[in-house]
């Protein structure tokens, strides 16, 4: 079909009736082989829509209907008998023509992944996956319907289209998660993924982000083994987890050899902690990477700290300065990151031992108390609970509560800028910061700070109940309270600045 025919066809269906007319062409083609030119016209229309970034969904649905039906009827299957030459016939030529158009259409569908509108590109992915399902159930080559009949090459083309180096495809990865939860797709994806990772050079940041997102979208096998697995295309007797684990390690070794910017670095650490680490053969080999990440600062250091903690806990890693690193992470900036709850969770675990030196724990208590003076209200409540738990674990720290020689605000012996917590003189100080917070304007904060003025409980506070509290929760709680006392004026004011701003301010700030 000529380019002019495709352009005319696309312009012909540029109105609202495009979908209806495509459906007519689709039905006419399926009804009679004499209308074979309709298929070429629809494919040409899809290509034209891709090039002009026009709506492609009607074309996609038409092609999906046509090829799913052709595969169901086995009208594209060419039967080849061993040691017997293929006889040329009109039927064979027709089937070869259909297979060529099927290949051409699938390529055009993959081009739709790059559409500017996410709804159009997501539909391209859905159509491509439906064709894979249909082809697996009715393979083009004669044979049994098993793992050998799965169109692995087409799935590889889909994954390659998702792994763009020019744009982020988070929307495609999110849609692909629906398919990647099936055991057979899990198996075939891991069979392909190592081959898609560049080994001789480091790809750009966009490719790395897409690759990491795709790794996170595909289940890692163990989850499916624990539950009854579901299958999209092929009924597999058993999911080969050792085979999957082998390919996970291959893929991850490629990721570790790439150069990462801050965005990719953070994404690597999150994926490593949440999914990958449990499947690695030699997690200790990540020690250098995690220790280098600790020196980066911010969220990256926090995530690396969690990885090092796992290696210490499960793989006997020794890191002598771990408490100094943890201590240095408690900075004002931590209250404005989404990993704040993770830091408190890790600190609670690291400081859970009752055999830690009192001077070390006291330094954490004082640093947290000092940060509470500038922290958001919801974080002050967390800090108060955390400090209370540390005092319960180390009863000797009760001396910090109204220490007789602990000094006042201007004479506090605690050295806030000292990087070594043991040398911070925290044991010689007092918790005047907590006492000051008892006068906080928010009742919830003031109440939390009064724990030092009341008998300490016998059990620790549950940090999990306050780690996810935000400012909206505090506002809703306060606004729902019923006050018994109200401040009223005898005379209704007519201005905000009646007594302090003069005539001009009263003129421009009237109350209506």
CSV table of C-alpha atoms in Angstrom, one decimal:
chain,number,residue,atom,x,y,z
A,1,UNK,CA,0.0,0.0,0.0
A,2,UNK,CA,1.3,3.4,-0.9
A,3,UNK,CA,1.9,6.2,1.6
A,4,UNK,CA,-0.7,8.3,-0.2
A,5,UNK,CA,-3.3,5.7,0.4
A,6,UNK,CA,-2.5,5.6,4.2
A,7,UNK,CA,-2.7,9.4,4.4
A,8,UNK,CA,-6.0,9.5,2.6
A,9,UNK,CA,-7.3,6.6,4.8
A,10,UNK,CA,-6.3,8.4,8.0
A,11,UNK,CA,-7.8,11.7,6.9
A,12,UNK,CA,-11.0,9.9,5.9
A,13,UNK,CA,-11.4,8.6,9.5
A,14,UNK,CA,-10.3,11.8,11.3
A,15,UNK,CA,-13.9,12.5,12.4
A,16,UNK,CA,-15.8,11.1,15.4
A,17,UNK,CA,-17.0,8.2,13.2
A,18,UNK,CA,-13.4,6.8,12.9
A,19,UNK,CA,-14.0,4.0,15.3
A,20,UNK,CA,-17.2,2.9,13.7
A,21,UNK,CA,-15.7,2.9,10.2
A,22,UNK,CA,-12.7,0.9,11.4
A,23,UNK,CA,-15.0,-1.6,12.9
A,24,UNK,CA,-16.8,-2.0,9.5
A,25,UNK,CA,-13.5,-2.5,7.7
A,26,UNK,CA,-12.5,-5.0,10.4
A,27,UNK,CA,-15.7,-7.0,10.1
A,28,UNK,CA,-15.5,-7.0,6.3
A,29,UNK,CA,-12.0,-8.3,6.3
A,30,UNK,CA,-12.8,-11.1,8.7
A,31,UNK,CA,-15.9,-12.0,6.7
A,32,UNK,CA,-14.1,-12.5,3.4
A,33,UNK,CA,-10.5,-12.8,2.2
A,34,UNK,CA,-11.5,-10.7,-0.8
A,35,UNK,CA,-11.3,-7.7,1.4
A,36,UNK,CA,-7.6,-8.3,2.3
A,37,UNK,CA,-6.7,-4.7,1.3
A,38,UNK,CA,-8.6,-3.5,4.5
A,39,UNK,CA,-5.9,-4.9,6.8
A,40,UNK,CA,-3.2,-3.0,5.0
A,41,UNK,CA,-5.2,0.2,5.2
A,42,UNK,CA,-5.7,-0.2,9.0
A,43,UNK,CA,-2.0,-0.8,9.5
A,44,UNK,CA,-1.2,2.2,7.4
A,45,UNK,CA,-3.6,4.3,9.4
A,46,UNK,CA,-1.9,3.2,12.7
A,47,UNK,CA,1.5,4.2,11.3
A,48,UNK,CA,0.2,7.5,10.2
A,49,UNK,CA,-1.4,8.2,13.6
A,50,UNK,CA,1.8,7.2,15.3
A,51,UNK,CA,3.8,9.7,13.2
A,52,UNK,CA,1.3,12.5,13.8
A,53,UNK,CA,0.7,11.7,17.5
A,54,UNK,CA,-3.0,11.3,16.7
A,55,UNK,CA,-5.4,9.0,18.5
A,56,UNK,CA,-4.3,5.4,17.9
A,57,UNK,CA,-6.8,3.5,20.1
A,58,UNK,CA,-9.4,2.8,17.4
A,59,UNK,CA,-6.6,1.4,15.1
A,60,UNK,CA,-5.2,-0.7,18.0
A,61,UNK,CA,-8.6,-2.2,18.8
A,62,UNK,CA,-9.3,-3.0,15.2
A,63,UNK,CA,-6.0,-4.8,14.7
A,64,UNK,CA,-6.3,-6.6,18.0
A,65,UNK,CA,-9.8,-7.9,16.9
A,66,UNK,CA,-8.4,-9.0,13.5
A,67,UNK,CA,-5.3,-10.8,14.6
A,68,UNK,CA,-6.8,-12.5,17.7
A,69,UNK,CA,-9.5,-13.9,15.4
A,70,UNK,CA,-7.0,-15.0,12.8
A,71,UNK,CA,-4.9,-16.7,15.4
A,72,UNK,CA,-8.0,-18.4,16.8
A,73,UNK,CA,-8.9,-19.7,13.4
A,74,UNK,CA,-5.3,-20.8,12.7
A,75,UNK,CA,-5.6,-18.9,9.4
A,76,UNK,CA,-1.9,-17.8,9.6
A,77,UNK,CA,-0.5,-21.1,10.6
A,78,UNK,CA,1.8,-22.7,8.0
A,79,UNK,CA,2.2,-26.5,8.5
A,80,UNK,CA,5.7,-27.7,7.6
A,81,UNK,CA,6.3,-31.4,7.4
A,82,UNK,CA,9.9,-32.7,8.0
A,83,UNK,CA,11.9,-33.8,4.9
A,84,UNK,CA,9.1,-32.7,2.6
A,85,UNK,CA,9.4,-29.6,0.4
A,86,UNK,CA,6.7,-26.9,0.8
A,87,UNK,CA,4.4,-26.8,-2.1
A,88,UNK,CA,3.7,-23.3,-3.4
A,89,UNK,CA,0.0,-22.5,-3.5
A,90,UNK,CA,-2.3,-19.5,-3.3
A,91,UNK,CA,-3.2,-20.5,0.3
A,92,UNK,CA,0.4,-20.6,1.3
A,93,UNK,CA,1.1,-17.2,-0.3
A,94,UNK,CA,-1.9,-15.7,1.4
A,95,UNK,CA,-0.8,-17.1,4.8
A,96,UNK,CA,2.7,-15.8,4.3
A,97,UNK,CA,1.2,-12.4,3.4
A,98,UNK,CA,-0.8,-12.4,6.6
A,99,UNK,CA,2.2,-13.3,8.7
A,100,UNK,CA,4.1,-10.4,7.1
A,101,UNK,CA,1.3,-8.0,7.9
A,102,UNK,CA,1.1,-9.4,11.4
A,103,UNK,CA,4.8,-8.6,11.9
A,104,UNK,CA,4.4,-5.2,10.4
A,105,UNK,CA,1.4,-4.5,12.6
A,106,UNK,CA,3.2,-5.6,15.8
A,107,UNK,CA,6.0,-3.3,15.0
A,108,UNK,CA,3.6,-0.4,14.5
A,109,UNK,CA,1.9,-1.3,17.9
A,110,UNK,CA,5.3,-1.1,19.6
A,111,UNK,CA,5.8,2.4,18.1
A,112,UNK,CA,2.7,3.4,19.9
A,113,UNK,CA,4.6,3.0,23.2
A,114,UNK,CA,6.2,6.3,22.4
A,115,UNK,CA,2.9,8.2,22.1
A,116,UNK,CA,2.8,11.5,23.9
A,117,UNK,CA,-0.6,10.6,25.5
A,118,UNK,CA,-0.2,8.0,28.2
A,119,UNK,CA,-3.6,6.5,27.6
A,120,UNK,CA,-2.7,5.8,24.0
A,121,UNK,CA,0.7,4.2,24.8
A,122,UNK,CA,-0.8,2.1,27.6
A,123,UNK,CA,-3.4,0.8,25.2
A,124,UNK,CA,-0.5,-0.1,22.8
A,125,UNK,CA,1.0,-2.2,25.6
A,126,UNK,CA,-2.3,-3.9,26.4
A,127,UNK,CA,-2.9,-4.8,22.7
A,128,UNK,CA,0.6,-6.2,22.3
A,129,UNK,CA,0.2,-8.4,25.4
A,130,UNK,CA,-3.2,-9.7,24.2
A,131,UNK,CA,-1.6,-10.7,20.9
A,132,UNK,CA,1.1,-12.6,22.8
A,133,UNK,CA,-1.6,-14.4,24.8
A,134,UNK,CA,-3.5,-15.3,21.6
A,135,UNK,CA,-0.4,-16.4,19.8
A,136,UNK,CA,0.7,-18.7,22.7
A,137,UNK,CA,-2.7,-20.4,22.7
A,138,UNK,CA,-2.7,-20.7,18.9
A,139,UNK,CA,1.0,-20.7,17.8
A,140,UNK,CA,1.9,-19.8,14.2
A,141,UNK,CA,4.1,-22.9,14.1
A,142,UNK,CA,2.5,-26.3,14.5
A,143,UNK,CA,3.3,-27.9,17.9
A,144,UNK,CA,2.1,-28.4,21.5
A,145,UNK,CA,1.0,-25.4,23.5
A,146,UNK,CA,3.8,-25.2,26.1
A,147,UNK,CA,6.8,-23.0,27.0
A,148,UNK,CA,8.3,-23.7,23.6
A,149,UNK,CA,5.3,-22.1,21.9
A,150,UNK,CA,5.6,-18.8,23.8
A,151,UNK,CA,6.6,-15.9,21.5
A,152,UNK,CA,9.6,-15.0,23.5
A,153,UNK,CA,10.9,-12.7,20.8
A,154,UNK,CA,7.8,-10.5,20.9
A,155,UNK,CA,7.9,-10.2,24.7
A,156,UNK,CA,11.6,-9.2,24.4
A,157,UNK,CA,10.5,-6.5,21.8
A,158,UNK,CA,7.9,-5.3,24.3
A,159,UNK,CA,10.4,-5.0,27.1
A,160,UNK,CA,12.9,-3.2,24.8
A,161,UNK,CA,10.2,-0.7,23.9
A,162,UNK,CA,9.5,0.0,27.6
A,163,UNK,CA,13.2,0.5,28.3
A,164,UNK,CA,13.4,3.8,26.5
A,165,UNK,CA,16.5,6.0,26.7
A,166,UNK,CA,14.5,9.1,25.8
A,167,UNK,CA,11.6,9.2,28.2
A,168,UNK,CA,10.4,7.8,31.5
A,169,UNK,CA,7.8,5.0,31.0
A,170,UNK,CA,6.5,4.7,34.6
A,171,UNK,CA,3.0,4.5,33.2
A,172,UNK,CA,3.9,1.5,31.0
A,173,UNK,CA,5.7,-0.2,33.8
A,174,UNK,CA,2.7,0.3,36.1
A,175,UNK,CA,0.4,-1.3,33.5
A,176,UNK,CA,2.9,-4.1,32.9
A,177,UNK,CA,2.7,-5.1,36.6
A,178,UNK,CA,-0.7,-6.5,35.9
A,179,UNK,CA,0.9,-9.1,33.6
A,180,UNK,CA,4.1,-9.5,35.6
A,181,UNK,CA,2.3,-11.1,38.5
A,182,UNK,CA,1.6,-14.3,36.6
A,183,UNK,CA,4.1,-17.1,37.0
A,184,UNK,CA,4.7,-17.8,33.3
A,185,UNK,CA,5.4,-14.1,32.6
A,186,UNK,CA,7.7,-13.9,35.6
A,187,UNK,CA,9.7,-16.8,34.2
A,188,UNK,CA,10.0,-15.5,30.7
A,189,UNK,CA,10.8,-11.9,31.9
A,190,UNK,CA,13.7,-13.1,34.0
A,191,UNK,CA,14.9,-15.1,31.0
A,192,UNK,CA,15.1,-11.9,29.0
A,193,UNK,CA,16.0,-9.2,31.4
A,194,UNK,CA,19.8,-9.9,31.8
A,195,UNK,CA,20.2,-9.7,28.0
A,196,UNK,CA,18.6,-6.2,28.0
A,197,UNK,CA,21.1,-4.7,30.4
A,198,UNK,CA,24.2,-3.1,28.6
A,199,UNK,CA,27.4,-4.7,29.9
A,200,UNK,CA,30.1,-2.8,27.9
A,201,UNK,CA,28.9,0.7,28.7
A,202,UNK,CA,26.8,2.6,31.2
A,203,UNK,CA,23.4,3.7,29.8
A,204,UNK,CA,21.9,7.1,30.4
A,205,UNK,CA,19.8,8.0,33.5
A,206,UNK,CA,16.4,7.5,31.8
A,207,UNK,CA,17.2,4.0,30.7
A,208,UNK,CA,18.5,3.1,34.2
A,209,UNK,CA,15.3,4.5,35.8
A,210,UNK,CA,13.1,2.5,33.4
A,211,UNK,CA,15.2,-0.7,33.9
A,212,UNK,CA,15.0,-0.4,37.7
A,213,UNK,CA,11.3,0.3,37.5
A,214,UNK,CA,10.9,-2.8,35.3
A,215,UNK,CA,12.9,-4.9,37.7
A,216,UNK,CA,10.7,-3.8,40.6
A,217,UNK,CA,7.5,-4.5,38.6
A,218,UNK,CA,8.4,-8.1,37.9
A,219,UNK,CA,7.7,-10.4,40.8
A,220,UNK,CA,10.8,-12.3,42.0
A,221,UNK,CA,9.4,-15.7,42.0
A,222,UNK,CA,9.5,-16.6,45.7
A,223,UNK,CA,6.2,-14.7,46.3
A,224,UNK,CA,4.5,-16.8,43.7
A,225,UNK,CA,5.9,-20.0,45.1
A,226,UNK,CA,4.3,-19.3,48.5
A,227,UNK,CA,0.8,-18.8,47.0
A,228,UNK,CA,-1.1,-20.7,44.3
A,229,UNK,CA,0.5,-19.3,41.1
A,230,UNK,CA,-1.7,-17.9,38.3
A,231,UNK,CA,-0.8,-18.2,34.6
A,232,UNK,CA,-1.5,-15.8,31.7
A,233,UNK,CA,-0.4,-17.9,28.8
A,234,UNK,CA,1.3,-21.2,29.7
A,235,UNK,CA,0.4,-23.6,32.4
A,236,UNK,CA,3.7,-24.4,34.0
A,237,UNK,CA,4.0,-27.3,36.4
A,238,UNK,CA,6.5,-25.6,38.7
A,239,UNK,CA,8.2,-22.2,38.8
A,240,UNK,CA,11.9,-22.7,38.6
A,241,UNK,CA,13.1,-20.4,41.4
A,242,UNK,CA,16.8,-21.3,41.2
A,243,UNK,CA,16.8,-20.4,37.5
A,244,UNK,CA,15.0,-17.1,38.3
A,245,UNK,CA,17.5,-16.3,41.1
A,246,UNK,CA,20.4,-16.9,38.8
A,247,UNK,CA,19.1,-14.3,36.3
A,248,UNK,CA,18.3,-11.9,39.1
A,249,UNK,CA,21.9,-12.0,40.1
A,250,UNK,CA,23.0,-11.5,36.5
A,251,UNK,CA,20.7,-8.5,36.1
A,252,UNK,CA,21.8,-6.9,39.3
A,253,UNK,CA,25.5,-7.3,38.6
A,254,UNK,CA,25.0,-5.2,35.5
A,255,UNK,CA,23.2,-2.6,37.5
A,256,UNK,CA,26.0,-2.3,40.0
A,257,UNK,CA,28.5,-1.7,37.2
A,258,UNK,CA,26.6,1.4,35.8
A,259,UNK,CA,27.2,5.0,36.9
A,260,UNK,CA,24.3,6.4,38.8
A,261,UNK,CA,23.2,10.0,39.4
A,262,UNK,CA,21.4,10.9,42.7
A,263,UNK,CA,18.0,9.9,41.4
A,264,UNK,CA,19.2,6.5,40.1
A,265,UNK,CA,21.3,6.0,43.2
A,266,UNK,CA,18.3,6.4,45.4
A,267,UNK,CA,16.2,4.1,43.2
A,268,UNK,CA,18.9,1.4,43.3
A,269,UNK,CA,19.0,1.5,47.1
A,270,UNK,CA,15.2,1.3,47.4
A,271,UNK,CA,14.9,-1.6,45.0
A,272,UNK,CA,17.9,-3.4,46.7
A,273,UNK,CA,16.4,-3.1,50.2
A,274,UNK,CA,12.8,-3.9,49.3
A,275,UNK,CA,13.2,-6.7,46.8
A,276,UNK,CA,16.7,-7.7,45.5
A,277,UNK,CA,18.8,-8.2,48.6
A,278,UNK,CA,17.0,-11.4,49.8
A,279,UNK,CA,17.7,-13.1,46.4
A,280,UNK,CA,21.4,-12.2,46.0
A,281,UNK,CA,24.0,-15.1,46.3
A,282,UNK,CA,26.7,-13.0,47.9
A,283,UNK,CA,25.1,-9.9,49.6
A,284,UNK,CA,28.4,-9.1,51.4
A,285,UNK,CA,29.8,-7.9,48.0
A,286,UNK,CA,27.6,-4.9,48.4
A,287,UNK,CA,29.6,-3.7,51.4
A,288,UNK,CA,31.8,-1.2,49.5
A,289,UNK,CA,28.8,0.2,47.6
A,290,UNK,CA,26.8,0.7,50.8
A,291,UNK,CA,29.7,2.3,52.7
A,292,UNK,CA,30.4,4.7,49.8
A,293,UNK,CA,26.7,5.5,49.8
A,294,UNK,CA,26.9,6.4,53.5
A,295,UNK,CA,29.1,9.3,52.7
A,296,UNK,CA,26.8,10.8,50.1
A,297,UNK,CA,24.4,12.3,52.7
A,298,UNK,CA,20.7,12.8,52.8
A,299,UNK,CA,18.2,10.1,51.9
A,300,UNK,CA,20.9,8.1,50.1
A,301,UNK,CA,22.9,7.7,53.4
A,302,UNK,CA,19.8,6.7,55.3
A,303,UNK,CA,18.9,4.0,52.8
A,304,UNK,CA,22.5,2.8,52.8
A,305,UNK,CA,22.4,2.6,56.6
A,306,UNK,CA,19.5,0.3,56.4
A,307,UNK,CA,21.4,-2.0,54.0
A,308,UNK,CA,24.4,-2.1,56.3
A,309,UNK,CA,22.2,-2.9,59.2
A,310,UNK,CA,20.8,-5.9,57.3
A,311,UNK,CA,24.4,-7.1,56.5
A,312,UNK,CA,25.3,-6.6,60.2
A,313,UNK,CA,22.3,-8.5,61.4
A,314,UNK,CA,22.1,-11.3,58.9
A,315,UNK,CA,25.7,-11.6,57.4
A,316,UNK,CA,28.0,-10.8,60.4
A,317,UNK,CA,29.3,-7.6,58.8
A,318,UNK,CA,31.4,-5.4,61.2
A,319,UNK,CA,31.2,-1.6,60.9
A,320,UNK,CA,32.8,0.1,63.9
A,321,UNK,CA,31.6,3.7,63.3
A,322,UNK,CA,27.9,2.8,62.7
A,323,UNK,CA,26.7,4.8,65.7
A,324,UNK,CA,28.6,7.9,64.7
A,325,UNK,CA,27.0,7.7,61.2
A,326,UNK,CA,23.5,7.2,62.7
A,327,UNK,CA,24.2,10.2,65.1
A,328,UNK,CA,25.2,12.4,62.2
A,329,UNK,CA,22.0,11.7,60.3
A,330,UNK,CA,19.8,13.5,62.9
A,331,UNK,CA,19.9,16.9,61.2
A,332,UNK,CA,17.0,19.4,60.8
A,333,UNK,CA,16.7,18.4,57.1
A,334,UNK,CA,15.6,14.9,58.0
A,335,UNK,CA,12.2,16.2,59.1
A,336,UNK,CA,11.4,17.3,55.5
A,337,UNK,CA,12.2,14.0,53.7
A,338,UNK,CA,9.8,11.1,53.1
A,339,UNK,CA,12.3,8.7,54.7
A,340,UNK,CA,12.0,10.2,58.2
A,341,UNK,CA,9.9,7.3,59.6
A,342,UNK,CA,12.6,4.9,58.3
A,343,UNK,CA,15.3,6.8,60.2
A,344,UNK,CA,13.4,6.6,63.5
A,345,UNK,CA,12.6,2.9,62.9
A,346,UNK,CA,16.3,2.1,62.3
A,347,UNK,CA,17.5,4.2,65.2
A,348,UNK,CA,15.0,2.4,67.5
A,349,UNK,CA,16.5,-0.9,66.4
A,350,UNK,CA,20.1,0.2,66.8
A,351,UNK,CA,19.5,1.7,70.2
A,352,UNK,CA,17.4,-1.2,71.5
A,353,UNK,CA,20.2,-2.9,73.3
A,354,UNK,CA,20.4,-2.3,77.1
A,355,UNK,CA,24.2,-2.8,77.0
A,356,UNK,CA,25.1,0.3,75.1
A,357,UNK,CA,27.2,2.9,76.9
A,358,UNK,CA,25.1,5.4,78.7
A,359,UNK,CA,27.1,8.4,77.3
A,360,UNK,CA,26.3,7.2,73.8
A,361,UNK,CA,22.5,6.9,74.4
A,362,UNK,CA,22.5,10.2,76.3
A,363,UNK,CA,24.0,11.9,73.3
A,364,UNK,CA,21.1,10.7,71.1
A,365,UNK,CA,18.6,11.8,73.7
A,366,UNK,CA,20.1,15.3,73.9
A,367,UNK,CA,20.4,15.7,70.1
A,368,UNK,CA,16.8,14.6,69.6
A,369,UNK,CA,15.7,17.0,72.4
A,370,UNK,CA,17.5,19.9,70.8
A,371,UNK,CA,16.1,19.1,67.3
A,372,UNK,CA,12.6,19.0,68.9
A,373,UNK,CA,12.8,22.8,69.4
A,374,UNK,CA,12.8,23.3,65.6
A,375,UNK,CA,10.9,20.2,64.4
A,376,UNK,CA,7.4,20.2,63.0
A,377,UNK,CA,4.7,19.4,65.6
A,378,UNK,CA,4.0,15.9,64.4
A,379,UNK,CA,7.7,15.1,64.6
A,380,UNK,CA,8.0,16.5,68.1
A,381,UNK,CA,5.5,13.9,69.3
A,382,UNK,CA,7.6,11.1,67.8
A,383,UNK,CA,10.8,12.5,69.4
A,384,UNK,CA,9.1,12.7,72.8
A,385,UNK,CA,8.0,9.1,72.6
A,386,UNK,CA,11.5,8.0,71.4
A,387,UNK,CA,13.3,9.9,74.2
A,388,UNK,CA,10.9,8.3,76.7
A,389,UNK,CA,11.6,4.8,75.4
A,390,UNK,CA,15.4,5.4,75.6
A,391,UNK,CA,15.1,6.5,79.2
A,392,UNK,CA,13.0,3.4,80.0
A,393,UNK,CA,15.7,1.2,78.5
A,394,UNK,CA,18.5,3.0,80.4
A,395,UNK,CA,17.1,4.0,83.8
A,396,UNK,CA,20.4,5.8,84.7
A,397,UNK,CA,19.4,8.5,82.1
A,398,UNK,CA,16.8,9.7,84.5
A,399,UNK,CA,19.5,12.0,85.8
A,400,UNK,CA,19.0,14.1,82.6
A,401,UNK,CA,15.5,15.0,83.9
A,402,UNK,CA,16.0,18.3,85.7
A,403,UNK,CA,19.7,17.5,86.3
A,404,UNK,CA,20.7,19.7,89.3
A,405,UNK,CA,24.0,20.8,87.6
A,406,UNK,CA,22.9,20.3,84.0
A,407,UNK,CA,22.9,24.0,83.2
A,408,UNK,CA,20.3,26.3,81.6
A,409,UNK,CA,19.8,27.4,78.0
A,410,UNK,CA,22.9,29.6,77.9
A,411,UNK,CA,25.1,27.3,80.0
A,412,UNK,CA,24.3,23.9,78.6
A,413,UNK,CA,27.5,21.7,78.7
A,414,UNK,CA,26.1,19.6,75.8
A,415,UNK,CA,28.2,20.2,72.6
A,416,UNK,CA,25.7,20.0,69.7
A,417,UNK,CA,28.4,20.3,67.0
A,418,UNK,CA,30.5,17.4,68.3
A,419,UNK,CA,30.4,14.6,65.7
A,420,UNK,CA,31.5,11.9,68.2
A,421,UNK,CA,28.4,11.3,70.4
A,422,UNK,CA,30.6,10.0,73.3
A,423,UNK,CA,32.5,13.3,73.5
A,424,UNK,CA,29.4,15.5,73.5
A,425,UNK,CA,29.1,15.8,77.3
A,426,UNK,CA,25.4,14.7,77.1
A,427,UNK,CA,25.5,13.1,80.6
A,428,UNK,CA,26.3,16.4,82.2
A,429,UNK,CA,23.3,18.2,80.7
A,430,UNK,CA,19.6,18.2,81.4
A,431,UNK,CA,16.4,18.0,79.3
A,432,UNK,CA,15.5,21.6,79.6
A,433,UNK,CA,14.3,21.4,75.9
A,434,UNK,CA,11.6,19.0,76.9
A,435,UNK,CA,10.6,21.1,79.8
A,436,UNK,CA,10.3,24.1,77.5
A,437,UNK,CA,8.0,22.2,75.1
A,438,UNK,CA,5.5,21.7,77.9
A,439,UNK,CA,4.4,25.2,77.1
A,440,UNK,CA,3.9,24.5,73.4
A,441,UNK,CA,0.9,26.1,71.8
A,442,UNK,CA,-0.4,22.7,70.6
A,443,UNK,CA,-2.0,20.7,73.4
A,444,UNK,CA,-0.9,17.4,71.8
A,445,UNK,CA,2.8,18.5,71.8
A,446,UNK,CA,2.6,19.9,75.3
A,447,UNK,CA,1.0,16.7,76.6
A,448,UNK,CA,3.7,14.5,75.0
A,449,UNK,CA,6.4,16.6,76.6
A,450,UNK,CA,4.9,16.3,80.1
A,451,UNK,CA,6.1,12.7,80.4
A,452,UNK,CA,9.2,13.9,82.3
A,453,UNK,CA,7.0,15.5,84.9
A,454,UNK,CA,4.9,12.4,85.5
A,455,UNK,CA,5.9,8.9,86.7
A,456,UNK,CA,7.3,6.9,83.8
A,457,UNK,CA,5.2,4.0,82.5
A,458,UNK,CA,6.3,0.4,83.0
A,459,UNK,CA,6.2,-0.4,79.2
A,460,UNK,CA,7.6,1.5,76.3
A,461,UNK,CA,5.4,3.7,74.0
A,462,UNK,CA,4.5,2.2,70.6
A,463,UNK,CA,6.4,4.3,68.0
A,464,UNK,CA,4.5,2.7,65.1
A,465,UNK,CA,1.3,4.5,66.1
A,466,UNK,CA,2.9,7.9,65.7
A,467,UNK,CA,5.5,7.5,62.9
A,468,UNK,CA,3.0,8.2,60.2
A,469,UNK,CA,1.2,11.1,61.8
A,470,UNK,CA,1.2,14.3,59.7
A,471,UNK,CA,0.1,17.9,60.2
A,472,UNK,CA,-3.4,17.2,58.8
A,473,UNK,CA,-4.0,14.6,61.5
A,474,UNK,CA,-3.0,17.0,64.3
A,475,UNK,CA,-5.2,19.8,62.8
A,476,UNK,CA,-8.2,17.5,62.4
A,477,UNK,CA,-7.8,16.2,66.0
A,478,UNK,CA,-7.6,19.7,67.4
A,479,UNK,CA,-10.5,21.1,65.4
A,480,UNK,CA,-12.7,18.3,66.5
A,481,UNK,CA,-12.2,19.1,70.2
A,482,UNK,CA,-15.0,20.9,72.0
A,483,UNK,CA,-13.7,23.9,74.0
A,484,UNK,CA,-15.3,25.0,77.2
A,485,UNK,CA,-13.9,28.5,77.3
A,486,UNK,CA,-14.2,31.1,74.6
A,487,UNK,CA,-12.5,34.5,74.3
A,488,UNK,CA,-15.1,37.2,73.5
A,489,UNK,CA,-15.0,41.0,73.0
A,490,UNK,CA,-17.5,43.3,74.5
A,491,UNK,CA,-17.6,45.5,71.4
A,492,UNK,CA,-17.3,44.0,67.9
A,493,UNK,CA,-14.1,45.2,66.1
A,494,UNK,CA,-14.4,46.9,62.8
A,495,UNK,CA,-10.8,46.5,61.8
A,496,UNK,CA,-7.8,44.3,62.4
A,497,UNK,CA,-5.6,47.4,63.2
A,498,UNK,CA,-8.0,49.7,65.0
A,499,UNK,CA,-5.6,50.6,67.8
A,500,UNK,CA,-2.2,49.9,66.3
A,501,UNK,CA,-2.3,51.0,62.7
A,502,UNK,CA,-4.1,54.3,62.5
A,503,UNK,CA,-6.6,55.5,59.9
A,504,UNK,CA,-5.0,54.1,56.8
A,505,UNK,CA,-4.7,50.5,58.2
A,506,UNK,CA,-8.3,50.7,59.4
A,507,UNK,CA,-9.5,51.9,56.0
A,508,UNK,CA,-7.9,49.0,54.1
A,509,UNK,CA,-8.4,46.2,56.6
A,510,UNK,CA,-12.1,46.4,57.4
A,511,UNK,CA,-14.0,43.3,58.5
A,512,UNK,CA,-17.2,42.6,56.7
